[in-house]
Amino acid sequence: MTKDTQGPLWEVFVQKKSGQPFVHCGNLHAFDAEMALQNARDLYTRRGEGMSLWVVPSAAITASSPEDRGAFFEPSNDKIFRHPTFYQIPDGIGHM
Amino acid sequence: METNEAQAVFESKLANNEYIEPKDWMPEDYRKHLIRQISQHAHSEVVGMLPEGNWISRAPSLRAKLVLLAKVQDEGGHGLYLYTAAETLGTSRDEMLDALLTGKAKYSSIFNYPTLTWADIGAIGWLVDGAAIMNQVMLQRTSYGPYSRAMIRICKEESFHQRQGYEIMTRMAFGSPEQKDMAQDALNRWWYPSLMMFGPPDTESPNSEKAIKWRIKRETNDQLRQRFVNQTVVQATYLGLKVPDDKLKWNPEKDGYDYSDPDWNEFKNVIKGHGICNRERINARQKAHDNGAWVRAAANAYSQKQNQQSEAA
């Protein structure tokens, strides 16, 4: 007999209302995608928290590394011209 | 990164009220402390289903049964959130279940007391969930990200648990004289075990100092216990019930009640496994685990077969 197991880990994303983004809400164990979806419904949407679910095998997720945080996100730090507040707009031209 | 440098980053995060995430460097002791605390918290949620489960088939009305079922289902869910939070620290679900079933891991001592009457279900929701919420509200701001997120979710769901318990107490306390006696009897039996839920006094709590230093806990056992007493006495008074403590007295200087400590020898005994229901609880968990084995084996075999078929196609 094979070793007792709880099945692999899945990450759960829930969409609260149509049109909104799917947000990570937690994880769970399941043996296949269908079971993961059913477990996610029972575990994470008992009070109308969502109307649509994604489940993704945790092993399929690649995450950025906290140690490289500085260098990895550095390219965005010195580009203040990407923000609207960088620009001066004359008075009297209405909303822009 | 050098260990010293990593340690400095870790400590500056704690100092700045930032969260530690699973992939961040953390001291081994911090990791071990969290695995112990979170897994035991998870075990408490799961074992905590048993005393209440005893009354699902005996609930006095269909409404009461539906409510209790929903509450017990929530507790199971809370156990699952916590197990996966602990798993992010490098332990596995199987290791944790094994530790519970072999007695290596503990769970809250309160669940080793029996639920003798329907009023006990009221007292558990009111007092036991009340005490748990007090602890969990603090833990929402614990320093480990996954634990904090699980706590925020759990607190949102728990608030109905305490209210449903107090509702049962209200009905009993304002019911027939016999019902009121049952409510008083339940309060008498659950009061001190509830005070024990906050853990040993600060002077004798071996893990507290580190837990505070690491911001795993933000308040001490005695601080939380005091707040619980202050909050609960007024609720007992409303019910016309008497807290079973002759020394209970308002102390204006500390702006709180003076109260008697629970019997800490009893606490130690129950933790060691000599409570009224310790054996019954573990046997029930073992039976549920064994009865589920064929389901896990079949689901595993089915998913492997599906994988093979999709690879072959």
mmCIF file of C-alpha atoms in Angstrom:
data_model
loop_
_atom_site.group_PDB
_atom_site.id
_atom_site.type_symbol
_atom_site.label_atom_id
_atom_site.label_comp_id
_atom_site.label_asym_id
_atom_site.label_seq_id
_atom_site.Cartn_x
_atom_site.Cartn_y
_atom_site.Cartn_z
ATOM 1 C CA MET A 1 0.000 0.000 0.000
ATOM 2 C CA THR A 2 1.290 3.498 -0.803
ATOM 3 C CA LYS A 3 2.118 5.994 1.924
ATOM 4 C CA ASP A 4 -0.829 7.865 3.437
ATOM 5 C CA THR A 5 -1.016 11.391 2.041
ATOM 6 C CA GLN A 6 -3.257 14.464 2.048
ATOM 7 C CA GLY A 7 -2.559 15.207 -1.628
ATOM 8 C CA PRO A 8 -0.572 18.121 -3.049
ATOM 9 C CA LEU A 9 -1.012 21.774 -2.086
ATOM 10 C CA TRP A 10 -3.148 24.186 -4.168
ATOM 11 C CA GLU A 11 -3.363 27.984 -4.020
ATOM 12 C CA VAL A 12 -6.857 29.481 -4.058
ATOM 13 C CA PHE A 13 -7.865 32.773 -5.703
ATOM 14 C CA VAL A 14 -11.323 34.214 -5.296
ATOM 15 C CA GLN A 15 -13.196 36.865 -7.246
ATOM 16 C CA LYS A 16 -15.643 38.703 -5.053
ATOM 17 C CA LYS A 17 -17.818 40.189 -7.783
ATOM 18 C CA SER A 18 -17.691 40.016 -11.546
ATOM 19 C CA GLY A 19 -15.342 42.643 -12.915
ATOM 20 C CA GLN A 20 -13.052 42.552 -9.861
ATOM 21 C CA PRO A 21 -9.593 40.943 -9.791
ATOM 22 C CA PHE A 22 -8.998 37.429 -8.482
ATOM 23 C CA VAL A 23 -7.301 37.729 -5.110
ATOM 24 C CA HIS A 24 -5.263 35.070 -3.346
ATOM 25 C CA CYS A 25 -7.107 33.912 -0.241
ATOM 26 C CA GLY A 26 -5.228 30.834 0.964
ATOM 27 C CA ASN A 27 -4.379 27.258 0.130
ATOM 28 C CA LEU A 28 -5.518 23.704 0.685
ATOM 29 C CA HIS A 29 -4.731 20.060 -0.034
ATOM 30 C CA ALA A 30 -6.545 18.091 -2.742
ATOM 31 C CA PHE A 31 -5.768 15.183 -5.019
ATOM 32 C CA ASP A 32 -6.948 16.767 -8.259
ATOM 33 C CA ALA A 33 -8.242 20.041 -9.677
ATOM 34 C CA GLU A 34 -11.914 19.159 -9.323
ATOM 35 C CA MET A 35 -11.505 18.242 -5.672
ATOM 36 C CA ALA A 36 -9.443 21.389 -5.122
ATOM 37 C CA LEU A 37 -12.292 23.520 -6.502
ATOM 38 C CA GLN A 38 -14.900 21.802 -4.331
ATOM 39 C CA ASN A 39 -12.722 22.072 -1.225
ATOM 40 C CA ALA A 40 -12.014 25.732 -2.004
ATOM 41 C CA ARG A 41 -15.747 26.421 -2.218
ATOM 42 C CA ASP A 42 -16.359 24.743 1.165
ATOM 43 C CA LEU A 43 -13.342 26.311 2.835
ATOM 44 C CA TYR A 44 -13.190 29.850 1.477
ATOM 45 C CA THR A 45 -16.675 30.829 0.310
ATOM 46 C CA ARG A 46 -19.013 29.785 3.125
ATOM 47 C CA ARG A 47 -20.303 33.371 3.530
ATOM 48 C CA GLY A 48 -20.677 34.639 0.004
ATOM 49 C CA GLU A 49 -17.032 35.749 -0.218
ATOM 50 C CA GLY A 50 -16.931 35.095 -3.914
ATOM 51 C CA MET A 51 -18.663 34.037 -7.081
ATOM 52 C CA SER A 52 -15.701 32.680 -8.995
ATOM 53 C CA LEU A 53 -12.657 30.624 -7.984
ATOM 54 C CA TRP A 54 -9.264 29.699 -9.403
ATOM 55 C CA VAL A 55 -7.163 26.873 -8.009
ATOM 56 C CA VAL A 56 -3.508 26.505 -9.018
ATOM 57 C CA PRO A 57 -1.041 23.796 -7.948
ATOM 58 C CA SER A 58 1.339 25.539 -5.514
ATOM 59 C CA ALA A 59 4.271 23.876 -7.242
ATOM 60 C CA ALA A 60 3.397 25.793 -10.423
ATOM 61 C CA ILE A 61 4.022 29.195 -8.819
ATOM 62 C CA THR A 62 7.360 30.935 -9.255
ATOM 63 C CA ALA A 63 7.970 33.664 -6.684
ATOM 64 C CA SER A 64 10.489 36.489 -6.578
ATOM 65 C CA SER A 65 13.167 36.073 -3.973
ATOM 66 C CA PRO A 66 13.085 38.344 -0.898
ATOM 67 C CA GLU A 67 16.892 38.556 -0.799
ATOM 68 C CA ASP A 68 16.989 40.113 -4.263
ATOM 69 C CA ARG A 69 14.161 42.497 -3.486
ATOM 70 C CA GLY A 70 16.320 45.615 -3.684
ATOM 71 C CA ALA A 71 18.003 44.906 -7.017
ATOM 72 C CA PHE A 72 14.961 43.242 -8.550
ATOM 73 C CA PHE A 73 12.595 46.165 -8.035
ATOM 74 C CA GLU A 74 15.232 48.869 -8.356
ATOM 75 C CA PRO A 75 14.410 49.796 -11.985
ATOM 76 C CA SER A 76 11.104 51.356 -10.877
ATOM 77 C CA ASN A 77 12.526 53.471 -8.055
ATOM 78 C CA ASP A 78 14.188 56.310 -9.994
ATOM 79 C CA LYS A 79 11.500 56.838 -12.610
ATOM 80 C CA ILE A 80 9.331 59.398 -10.908
ATOM 81 C CA PHE A 81 8.232 60.635 -14.349
ATOM 82 C CA ARG A 82 5.963 57.579 -14.468
ATOM 83 C CA HIS A 83 3.683 59.291 -11.942
ATOM 84 C CA PRO A 84 1.191 61.993 -12.976
ATOM 85 C CA THR A 85 2.321 64.248 -10.105
ATOM 86 C CA PHE A 86 5.712 64.677 -11.876
ATOM 87 C CA TYR A 87 4.085 67.036 -14.426
ATOM 88 C CA GLN A 88 2.960 70.627 -14.052
ATOM 89 C CA ILE A 89 -0.344 71.484 -15.624
ATOM 90 C CA PRO A 90 -1.391 75.125 -16.191
ATOM 91 C CA ASP A 91 -4.441 76.484 -14.407
ATOM 92 C CA GLY A 92 -7.610 77.084 -16.360
ATOM 93 C CA ILE A 93 -7.518 74.110 -18.715
ATOM 94 C CA GLY A 94 -10.112 72.059 -16.877
ATOM 95 C CA HIS A 95 -9.731 68.513 -15.679
ATOM 96 C CA MET A 96 -6.836 66.449 -17.060
ATOM 97 C CA MET B 1 23.560 36.775 2.612
ATOM 98 C CA GLU B 2 25.632 36.414 5.789
ATOM 99 C CA THR B 3 23.723 35.196 8.831
ATOM 100 C CA ASN B 4 24.533 38.352 10.808
ATOM 101 C CA GLU B 5 23.259 40.552 8.036
ATOM 102 C CA ALA B 6 20.129 38.410 7.647
ATOM 103 C CA GLN B 7 19.545 38.550 11.397
ATOM 104 C CA ALA B 8 19.776 42.345 11.259
ATOM 105 C CA VAL B 9 17.207 42.483 8.435
ATOM 106 C CA PHE B 10 14.908 40.182 10.425
ATOM 107 C CA GLU B 11 15.188 42.313 13.541
ATOM 108 C CA SER B 12 14.652 45.573 11.718
ATOM 109 C CA LYS B 13 11.456 44.137 10.220
ATOM 110 C CA LEU B 14 10.192 43.273 13.682
ATOM 111 C CA ALA B 15 11.145 46.728 14.960
ATOM 112 C CA ASN B 16 9.278 48.398 12.083
ATOM 113 C CA ASN B 17 6.118 46.291 12.537
ATOM 114 C CA GLU B 18 6.674 44.604 9.186
ATOM 115 C CA TYR B 19 5.714 41.004 8.550
ATOM 116 C CA ILE B 20 8.006 38.026 8.099
ATOM 117 C CA GLU B 21 7.062 35.971 5.024
ATOM 118 C CA PRO B 22 7.788 32.279 4.336
ATOM 119 C CA LYS B 23 10.770 32.852 2.056
ATOM 120 C CA ASP B 24 12.414 35.441 4.345
ATOM 121 C CA TRP B 25 15.350 34.454 6.500
ATOM 122 C CA MET B 26 14.325 33.744 10.097
ATOM 123 C CA PRO B 27 16.130 32.352 13.157
ATOM 124 C CA GLU B 28 15.654 28.591 13.627
ATOM 125 C CA ASP B 29 14.140 29.197 17.087
ATOM 126 C CA TYR B 30 11.540 31.542 15.632
ATOM 127 C CA ARG B 31 10.612 28.937 13.036
ATOM 128 C CA LYS B 32 10.357 26.176 15.645
ATOM 129 C CA HIS B 33 8.349 28.329 18.020
ATOM 130 C CA LEU B 34 5.866 29.151 15.252
ATOM 131 C CA ILE B 35 5.533 25.564 14.051
ATOM 132 C CA ARG B 36 4.760 24.496 17.615
ATOM 133 C CA GLN B 37 2.315 27.328 18.280
ATOM 134 C CA ILE B 38 0.479 27.269 14.932
ATOM 135 C CA SER B 39 0.187 23.478 14.733
ATOM 136 C CA GLN B 40 -1.108 23.305 18.307
ATOM 137 C CA HIS B 41 -3.550 26.068 17.491
ATOM 138 C CA ALA B 42 -4.701 24.016 14.472
ATOM 139 C CA HIS B 43 -5.046 20.865 16.588
ATOM 140 C CA SER B 44 -7.154 22.833 19.082
ATOM 141 C CA GLU B 45 -9.565 23.885 16.340
ATOM 142 C CA VAL B 46 -9.917 20.314 15.112
ATOM 143 C CA VAL B 47 -10.195 18.628 18.520
ATOM 144 C CA GLY B 48 -12.501 21.471 19.553
ATOM 145 C CA MET B 49 -15.089 20.111 17.126
ATOM 146 C CA LEU B 50 -15.525 17.003 19.283
ATOM 147 C CA PRO B 51 -17.141 18.344 22.492
ATOM 148 C CA GLU B 52 -19.665 20.298 20.399
ATOM 149 C CA GLY B 53 -20.161 17.498 17.902
ATOM 150 C CA ASN B 54 -21.543 15.532 20.841
ATOM 151 C CA TRP B 55 -24.629 17.781 20.797
ATOM 152 C CA ILE B 56 -25.385 18.125 17.074
ATOM 153 C CA SER B 57 -27.751 15.153 17.121
ATOM 154 C CA ARG B 58 -29.236 16.307 20.461
ATOM 155 C CA ALA B 59 -29.801 19.993 19.674
ATOM 156 C CA PRO B 60 -33.179 21.135 21.068
ATOM 157 C CA SER B 61 -34.474 22.607 17.781
ATOM 158 C CA LEU B 62 -33.789 22.500 14.068
ATOM 159 C CA ARG B 63 -32.547 26.098 14.233
ATOM 160 C CA ALA B 64 -30.128 25.225 17.047
ATOM 161 C CA LYS B 65 -28.905 22.219 15.075
ATOM 162 C CA LEU B 66 -28.264 24.234 11.904
ATOM 163 C CA VAL B 67 -26.370 26.880 13.856
ATOM 164 C CA LEU B 68 -24.243 24.340 15.706
ATOM 165 C CA LEU B 69 -23.461 22.468 12.490
ATOM 166 C CA ALA B 70 -22.316 25.713 10.855
ATOM 167 C CA LYS B 71 -20.164 26.577 13.848
ATOM 168 C CA VAL B 72 -18.498 23.164 13.990
ATOM 169 C CA GLN B 73 -17.879 23.342 10.237
ATOM 170 C CA ASP B 74 -16.178 26.714 10.766
ATOM 171 C CA GLU B 75 -13.883 25.198 13.412
ATOM 172 C CA GLY B 76 -12.811 22.527 10.929
ATOM 173 C CA GLY B 77 -12.082 25.269 8.394
ATOM 174 C CA HIS B 78 -10.047 27.197 10.957
ATOM 175 C CA GLY B 79 -7.943 24.115 11.584
ATOM 176 C CA LEU B 80 -7.256 23.884 7.844
ATOM 177 C CA TYR B 81 -6.220 27.562 7.521
ATOM 178 C CA LEU B 82 -3.800 27.071 10.401
ATOM 179 C CA TYR B 83 -2.335 23.791 9.155
ATOM 180 C CA THR B 84 -1.460 25.373 5.806
ATOM 181 C CA ALA B 85 0.031 28.406 7.598
ATOM 182 C CA ALA B 86 2.278 26.026 9.563
ATOM 183 C CA GLU B 87 3.181 24.147 6.384
ATOM 184 C CA THR B 88 4.766 27.323 4.963
ATOM 185 C CA LEU B 89 7.406 26.909 7.690
ATOM 186 C CA GLY B 90 8.603 23.573 6.339
ATOM 187 C CA THR B 91 6.567 21.023 8.258
ATOM 188 C CA SER B 92 4.035 18.756 6.531
ATOM 189 C CA ARG B 93 0.372 18.022 7.213
ATOM 190 C CA ASP B 94 1.214 14.361 7.762
ATOM 191 C CA GLU B 95 3.920 15.171 10.326
ATOM 192 C CA MET B 96 1.515 17.410 12.245
ATOM 193 C CA LEU B 97 -1.322 14.866 12.233
ATOM 194 C CA ASP B 98 1.111 12.219 13.379
ATOM 195 C CA ALA B 99 2.308 14.449 16.230
ATOM 196 C CA LEU B 100 -1.300 14.980 17.356
ATOM 197 C CA LEU B 101 -2.287 11.318 17.210
ATOM 198 C CA THR B 102 0.836 10.087 19.001
ATOM 199 C CA GLY B 103 0.468 12.706 21.738
ATOM 200 C CA LYS B 104 3.695 14.527 20.833
ATOM 201 C CA ALA B 105 1.781 17.722 20.064
ATOM 202 C CA LYS B 106 -0.626 19.323 22.505
ATOM 203 C CA TYR B 107 -3.927 21.089 21.996
ATOM 204 C CA SER B 108 -5.861 23.449 24.234
ATOM 205 C CA SER B 109 -6.567 21.784 27.593
ATOM 206 C CA ILE B 110 -10.166 23.044 27.568
ATOM 207 C CA PHE B 111 -11.286 20.421 25.055
ATOM 208 C CA ASN B 112 -10.546 17.644 27.515
ATOM 209 C CA TYR B 113 -13.595 18.590 29.582
ATOM 210 C CA PRO B 114 -16.935 16.881 28.854
ATOM 211 C CA THR B 115 -20.094 18.599 27.537
ATOM 212 C CA LEU B 116 -22.738 17.275 29.913
ATOM 213 C CA THR B 117 -25.800 19.390 29.074
ATOM 214 C CA TRP B 118 -27.080 21.679 26.310
ATOM 215 C CA ALA B 119 -26.110 24.656 28.498
ATOM 216 C CA ASP B 120 -22.492 23.559 28.061
ATOM 217 C CA ILE B 121 -22.800 24.358 24.356
ATOM 218 C CA GLY B 122 -23.891 27.862 25.340
ATOM 219 C CA ALA B 123 -21.029 28.181 27.830
ATOM 220 C CA ILE B 124 -18.485 26.998 25.257
ATOM 221 C CA GLY B 125 -19.570 29.560 22.676
ATOM 222 C CA TRP B 126 -19.731 32.339 25.249
ATOM 223 C CA LEU B 127 -16.633 31.577 27.334
ATOM 224 C CA VAL B 128 -14.363 29.295 25.319
ATOM 225 C CA ASP B 129 -14.856 31.082 22.012
ATOM 226 C CA GLY B 130 -14.793 34.377 23.891
ATOM 227 C CA ALA B 131 -11.395 33.555 25.367
ATOM 228 C CA ALA B 132 -10.143 32.249 22.014
ATOM 229 C CA ILE B 133 -11.258 35.442 20.246
ATOM 230 C CA MET B 134 -9.428 37.593 22.791
ATOM 231 C CA ASN B 135 -6.236 35.721 22.003
ATOM 232 C CA GLN B 136 -6.883 35.663 18.274
ATOM 233 C CA VAL B 137 -7.636 39.358 17.969
ATOM 234 C CA MET B 138 -4.137 39.965 19.325
ATOM 235 C CA LEU B 139 -2.686 37.359 16.937
ATOM 236 C CA GLN B 140 -4.097 39.183 13.897
ATOM 237 C CA ARG B 141 -1.047 41.415 14.245
ATOM 238 C CA THR B 142 1.435 38.601 14.877
ATOM 239 C CA SER B 143 4.749 39.006 13.047
ATOM 240 C CA TYR B 144 4.471 35.970 10.736
ATOM 241 C CA GLY B 145 2.463 36.881 7.617
ATOM 242 C CA PRO B 146 0.639 33.595 6.920
ATOM 243 C CA TYR B 147 -0.350 33.221 10.600
ATOM 244 C CA SER B 148 -1.620 36.795 10.709
ATOM 245 C CA ARG B 149 -3.697 36.321 7.549
ATOM 246 C CA ALA B 150 -5.219 33.096 8.909
ATOM 247 C CA MET B 151 -6.100 34.927 12.140
ATOM 248 C CA ILE B 152 -7.799 37.800 10.327
ATOM 249 C CA ARG B 153 -9.988 35.318 8.467
ATOM 250 C CA ILE B 154 -10.713 33.350 11.604
ATOM 251 C CA CYS B 155 -11.660 36.423 13.653
ATOM 252 C CA LYS B 156 -14.151 37.486 10.989
ATOM 253 C CA GLU B 157 -15.862 34.112 11.257
ATOM 254 C CA GLU B 158 -15.563 33.664 15.028
ATOM 255 C CA SER B 159 -17.668 36.604 16.075
ATOM 256 C CA PHE B 160 -20.865 34.675 15.348
ATOM 257 C CA HIS B 161 -19.625 31.794 17.502
ATOM 258 C CA GLN B 162 -19.554 33.787 20.701
ATOM 259 C CA ARG B 163 -22.912 35.403 19.995
ATOM 260 C CA GLN B 164 -24.629 32.075 19.347
ATOM 261 C CA GLY B 165 -23.241 30.780 22.651
ATOM 262 C CA TYR B 166 -24.452 33.816 24.551
ATOM 263 C CA GLU B 167 -27.862 33.476 22.919
ATOM 264 C CA ILE B 168 -28.147 29.921 24.250
ATOM 265 C CA MET B 169 -27.099 31.147 27.710
ATOM 266 C CA THR B 170 -29.703 33.918 27.539
ATOM 267 C CA ARG B 171 -32.482 31.481 26.712
ATOM 268 C CA MET B 172 -31.461 29.136 29.508
ATOM 269 C CA ALA B 173 -30.888 31.869 32.092
ATOM 270 C CA PHE B 174 -34.276 33.493 31.411
ATOM 271 C CA GLY B 175 -36.062 30.150 30.982
ATOM 272 C CA SER B 176 -37.478 27.818 33.645
ATOM 273 C CA PRO B 177 -35.763 27.535 37.056
ATOM 274 C CA GLU B 178 -34.339 24.180 35.941
ATOM 275 C CA GLN B 179 -32.888 25.767 32.808
ATOM 276 C CA LYS B 180 -31.380 28.582 34.853
ATOM 277 C CA ASP B 181 -29.775 25.994 37.154
ATOM 278 C CA MET B 182 -28.284 24.267 34.131
ATOM 279 C CA ALA B 183 -26.859 27.584 32.904
ATOM 280 C CA GLN B 184 -25.331 28.288 36.338
ATOM 281 C CA ASP B 185 -23.923 24.761 36.504
ATOM 282 C CA ALA B 186 -22.327 25.181 33.058
ATOM 283 C CA LEU B 187 -20.760 28.505 34.092
ATOM 284 C CA ASN B 188 -19.458 26.878 37.289
ATOM 285 C CA ARG B 189 -17.742 24.110 35.369
ATOM 286 C CA TRP B 190 -16.393 26.157 32.420
ATOM 287 C CA TRP B 191 -15.207 29.318 34.205
ATOM 288 C CA TYR B 192 -11.823 28.152 35.482
ATOM 289 C CA PRO B 193 -10.946 25.985 32.466
ATOM 290 C CA SER B 194 -11.669 29.091 30.351
ATOM 291 C CA LEU B 195 -9.232 31.149 32.439
ATOM 292 C CA MET B 196 -6.649 28.400 31.866
ATOM 293 C CA MET B 197 -6.938 28.895 28.109
ATOM 294 C CA PHE B 198 -4.647 31.933 28.288
ATOM 295 C CA GLY B 199 -1.842 29.708 29.532
ATOM 296 C CA PRO B 200 0.228 29.691 32.726
ATOM 297 C CA PRO B 201 0.860 32.912 34.698
ATOM 298 C CA ASP B 202 3.501 35.186 33.179
ATOM 299 C CA THR B 203 5.943 34.269 35.942
ATOM 300 C CA GLU B 204 5.787 30.607 34.893
ATOM 301 C CA SER B 205 5.382 30.838 31.141
ATOM 302 C CA PRO B 206 8.616 29.580 29.567
ATOM 303 C CA ASN B 207 7.791 30.635 26.014
ATOM 304 C CA SER B 208 6.213 34.023 26.626
ATOM 305 C CA GLU B 209 9.321 36.175 26.738
ATOM 306 C CA LYS B 210 10.573 35.057 23.328
ATOM 307 C CA ALA B 211 7.086 35.230 21.840
ATOM 308 C CA ILE B 212 6.814 38.871 22.896
ATOM 309 C CA LYS B 213 10.343 39.665 21.721
ATOM 310 C CA TRP B 214 9.579 38.216 18.294
ATOM 311 C CA ARG B 215 6.203 39.964 18.200
ATOM 312 C CA ILE B 216 4.492 36.585 17.777
ATOM 313 C CA LYS B 217 2.410 37.675 20.761
ATOM 314 C CA ARG B 218 1.834 41.289 21.653
ATOM 315 C CA GLU B 219 0.310 40.823 25.068
ATOM 316 C CA THR B 220 1.057 38.447 27.927
ATOM 317 C CA ASN B 221 -1.113 35.608 29.219
ATOM 318 C CA ASP B 222 -2.052 37.550 32.344
ATOM 319 C CA GLN B 223 -2.941 40.725 30.444
ATOM 320 C CA LEU B 224 -5.325 38.816 28.180
ATOM 321 C CA ARG B 225 -6.789 36.860 31.090
ATOM 322 C CA GLN B 226 -7.498 40.094 32.978
ATOM 323 C CA ARG B 227 -9.249 41.592 29.969
ATOM 324 C CA PHE B 228 -11.353 38.454 29.584
ATOM 325 C CA VAL B 229 -12.465 38.580 33.225
ATOM 326 C CA ASN B 230 -13.328 42.280 32.992
ATOM 327 C CA GLN B 231 -15.392 41.747 29.875
ATOM 328 C CA THR B 232 -17.148 38.570 30.975
ATOM 329 C CA VAL B 233 -18.321 39.536 34.462
ATOM 330 C CA VAL B 234 -20.784 42.126 33.135
ATOM 331 C CA GLN B 235 -22.174 39.526 30.717
ATOM 332 C CA ALA B 236 -22.692 37.050 33.563
ATOM 333 C CA THR B 237 -24.378 39.757 35.632
ATOM 334 C CA TYR B 238 -26.840 40.469 32.812
ATOM 335 C CA LEU B 239 -27.745 36.773 32.769
ATOM 336 C CA GLY B 240 -28.314 36.813 36.539
ATOM 337 C CA LEU B 241 -25.610 34.167 36.925
ATOM 338 C CA LYS B 242 -22.844 34.138 39.504
ATOM 339 C CA VAL B 243 -19.203 33.770 38.531
ATOM 340 C CA PRO B 244 -17.938 30.955 40.798
ATOM 341 C CA ASP B 245 -15.297 33.056 42.524
ATOM 342 C CA ASP B 246 -15.834 34.464 46.036
ATOM 343 C CA LYS B 247 -12.805 36.711 45.684
ATOM 344 C CA LEU B 248 -14.086 38.394 42.541
ATOM 345 C CA LYS B 249 -14.106 42.122 43.286
ATOM 346 C CA TRP B 250 -13.783 45.341 41.320
ATOM 347 C CA ASN B 251 -10.443 47.011 41.936
ATOM 348 C CA PRO B 252 -10.593 50.694 40.927
ATOM 349 C CA GLU B 253 -6.820 51.078 41.227
ATOM 350 C CA LYS B 254 -6.073 48.640 38.422
ATOM 351 C CA ASP B 255 -9.357 49.417 36.678
ATOM 352 C CA GLY B 256 -10.187 45.739 36.583
ATOM 353 C CA TYR B 257 -11.474 42.835 38.673
ATOM 354 C CA ASP B 258 -9.415 40.982 41.226
ATOM 355 C CA TYR B 259 -10.074 37.303 40.671
ATOM 356 C CA SER B 260 -8.879 33.879 41.804
ATOM 357 C CA ASP B 261 -6.421 31.931 39.754
ATOM 358 C CA PRO B 262 -7.506 28.588 38.369
ATOM 359 C CA ASP B 263 -5.956 25.467 39.882
ATOM 360 C CA TRP B 264 -2.672 25.345 37.985
ATOM 361 C CA ASN B 265 -1.993 21.777 39.135
ATOM 362 C CA GLU B 266 -5.191 20.686 37.423
ATOM 363 C CA PHE B 267 -4.045 22.578 34.303
ATOM 364 C CA LYS B 268 -0.688 20.755 34.283
ATOM 365 C CA ASN B 269 -2.391 17.422 34.811
ATOM 366 C CA VAL B 270 -4.789 17.916 31.914
ATOM 367 C CA ILE B 271 -1.913 19.029 29.648
ATOM 368 C CA LYS B 272 -0.019 15.898 30.627
ATOM 369 C CA GLY B 273 -2.928 13.793 29.406
ATOM 370 C CA HIS B 274 -4.811 13.127 32.637
ATOM 371 C CA GLY B 275 -7.933 15.188 31.943
ATOM 372 C CA ILE B 276 -11.403 13.666 31.887
ATOM 373 C CA CYS B 277 -11.586 13.264 28.106
ATOM 374 C CA ASN B 278 -7.974 13.233 26.802
ATOM 375 C CA ARG B 279 -8.070 9.608 25.760
ATOM 376 C CA GLU B 280 -11.570 9.831 24.289
ATOM 377 C CA ARG B 281 -10.576 12.847 22.151
ATOM 378 C CA ILE B 282 -7.455 11.262 20.669
ATOM 379 C CA ASN B 283 -9.278 7.980 20.082
ATOM 380 C CA ALA B 284 -12.019 9.861 18.213
ATOM 381 C CA ARG B 285 -9.407 11.648 16.052
ATOM 382 C CA GLN B 286 -7.585 8.373 15.403
ATOM 383 C CA LYS B 287 -10.831 6.678 14.392
ATOM 384 C CA ALA B 288 -11.740 9.516 12.016
ATOM 385 C CA HIS B 289 -8.238 9.401 10.512
ATOM 386 C CA ASP B 290 -8.362 5.631 10.056
ATOM 387 C CA ASN B 291 -11.884 5.704 8.613
ATOM 388 C CA GLY B 292 -10.761 8.289 6.061
ATOM 389 C CA ALA B 293 -7.723 6.298 4.921
ATOM 390 C CA TRP B 294 -9.536 4.482 2.101
ATOM 391 C CA VAL B 295 -10.938 7.772 0.791
ATOM 392 C CA ARG B 296 -7.449 9.326 0.600
ATOM 393 C CA ALA B 297 -6.016 6.176 -0.983
ATOM 394 C CA ALA B 298 -8.799 6.013 -3.598
ATOM 395 C CA ALA B 299 -8.569 9.745 -4.428
ATOM 396 C CA ASN B 300 -4.813 9.451 -4.766
ATOM 397 C CA ALA B 301 -5.042 6.398 -7.034
ATOM 398 C CA TYR B 302 -7.708 8.108 -9.167
ATOM 399 C CA SER B 303 -5.622 11.267 -9.653
ATOM 400 C CA GLN B 304 -2.575 9.201 -10.585
ATOM 401 C CA LYS B 305 -4.601 7.286 -13.129
ATOM 402 C CA GLN B 306 -5.946 10.534 -14.604
ATOM 403 C CA ASN B 307 -2.376 11.869 -14.863
ATOM 404 C CA GLN B 308 -1.174 8.734 -16.622
ATOM 405 C CA GLN B 309 -4.038 8.892 -19.100
ATOM 406 C CA SER B 310 -3.398 12.542 -19.906
ATOM 407 C CA GLU B 311 0.317 11.834 -20.379
ATOM 408 C CA ALA B 312 -0.446 8.909 -22.672
ATOM 409 C CA ALA B 313 -2.899 10.940 -24.760
#
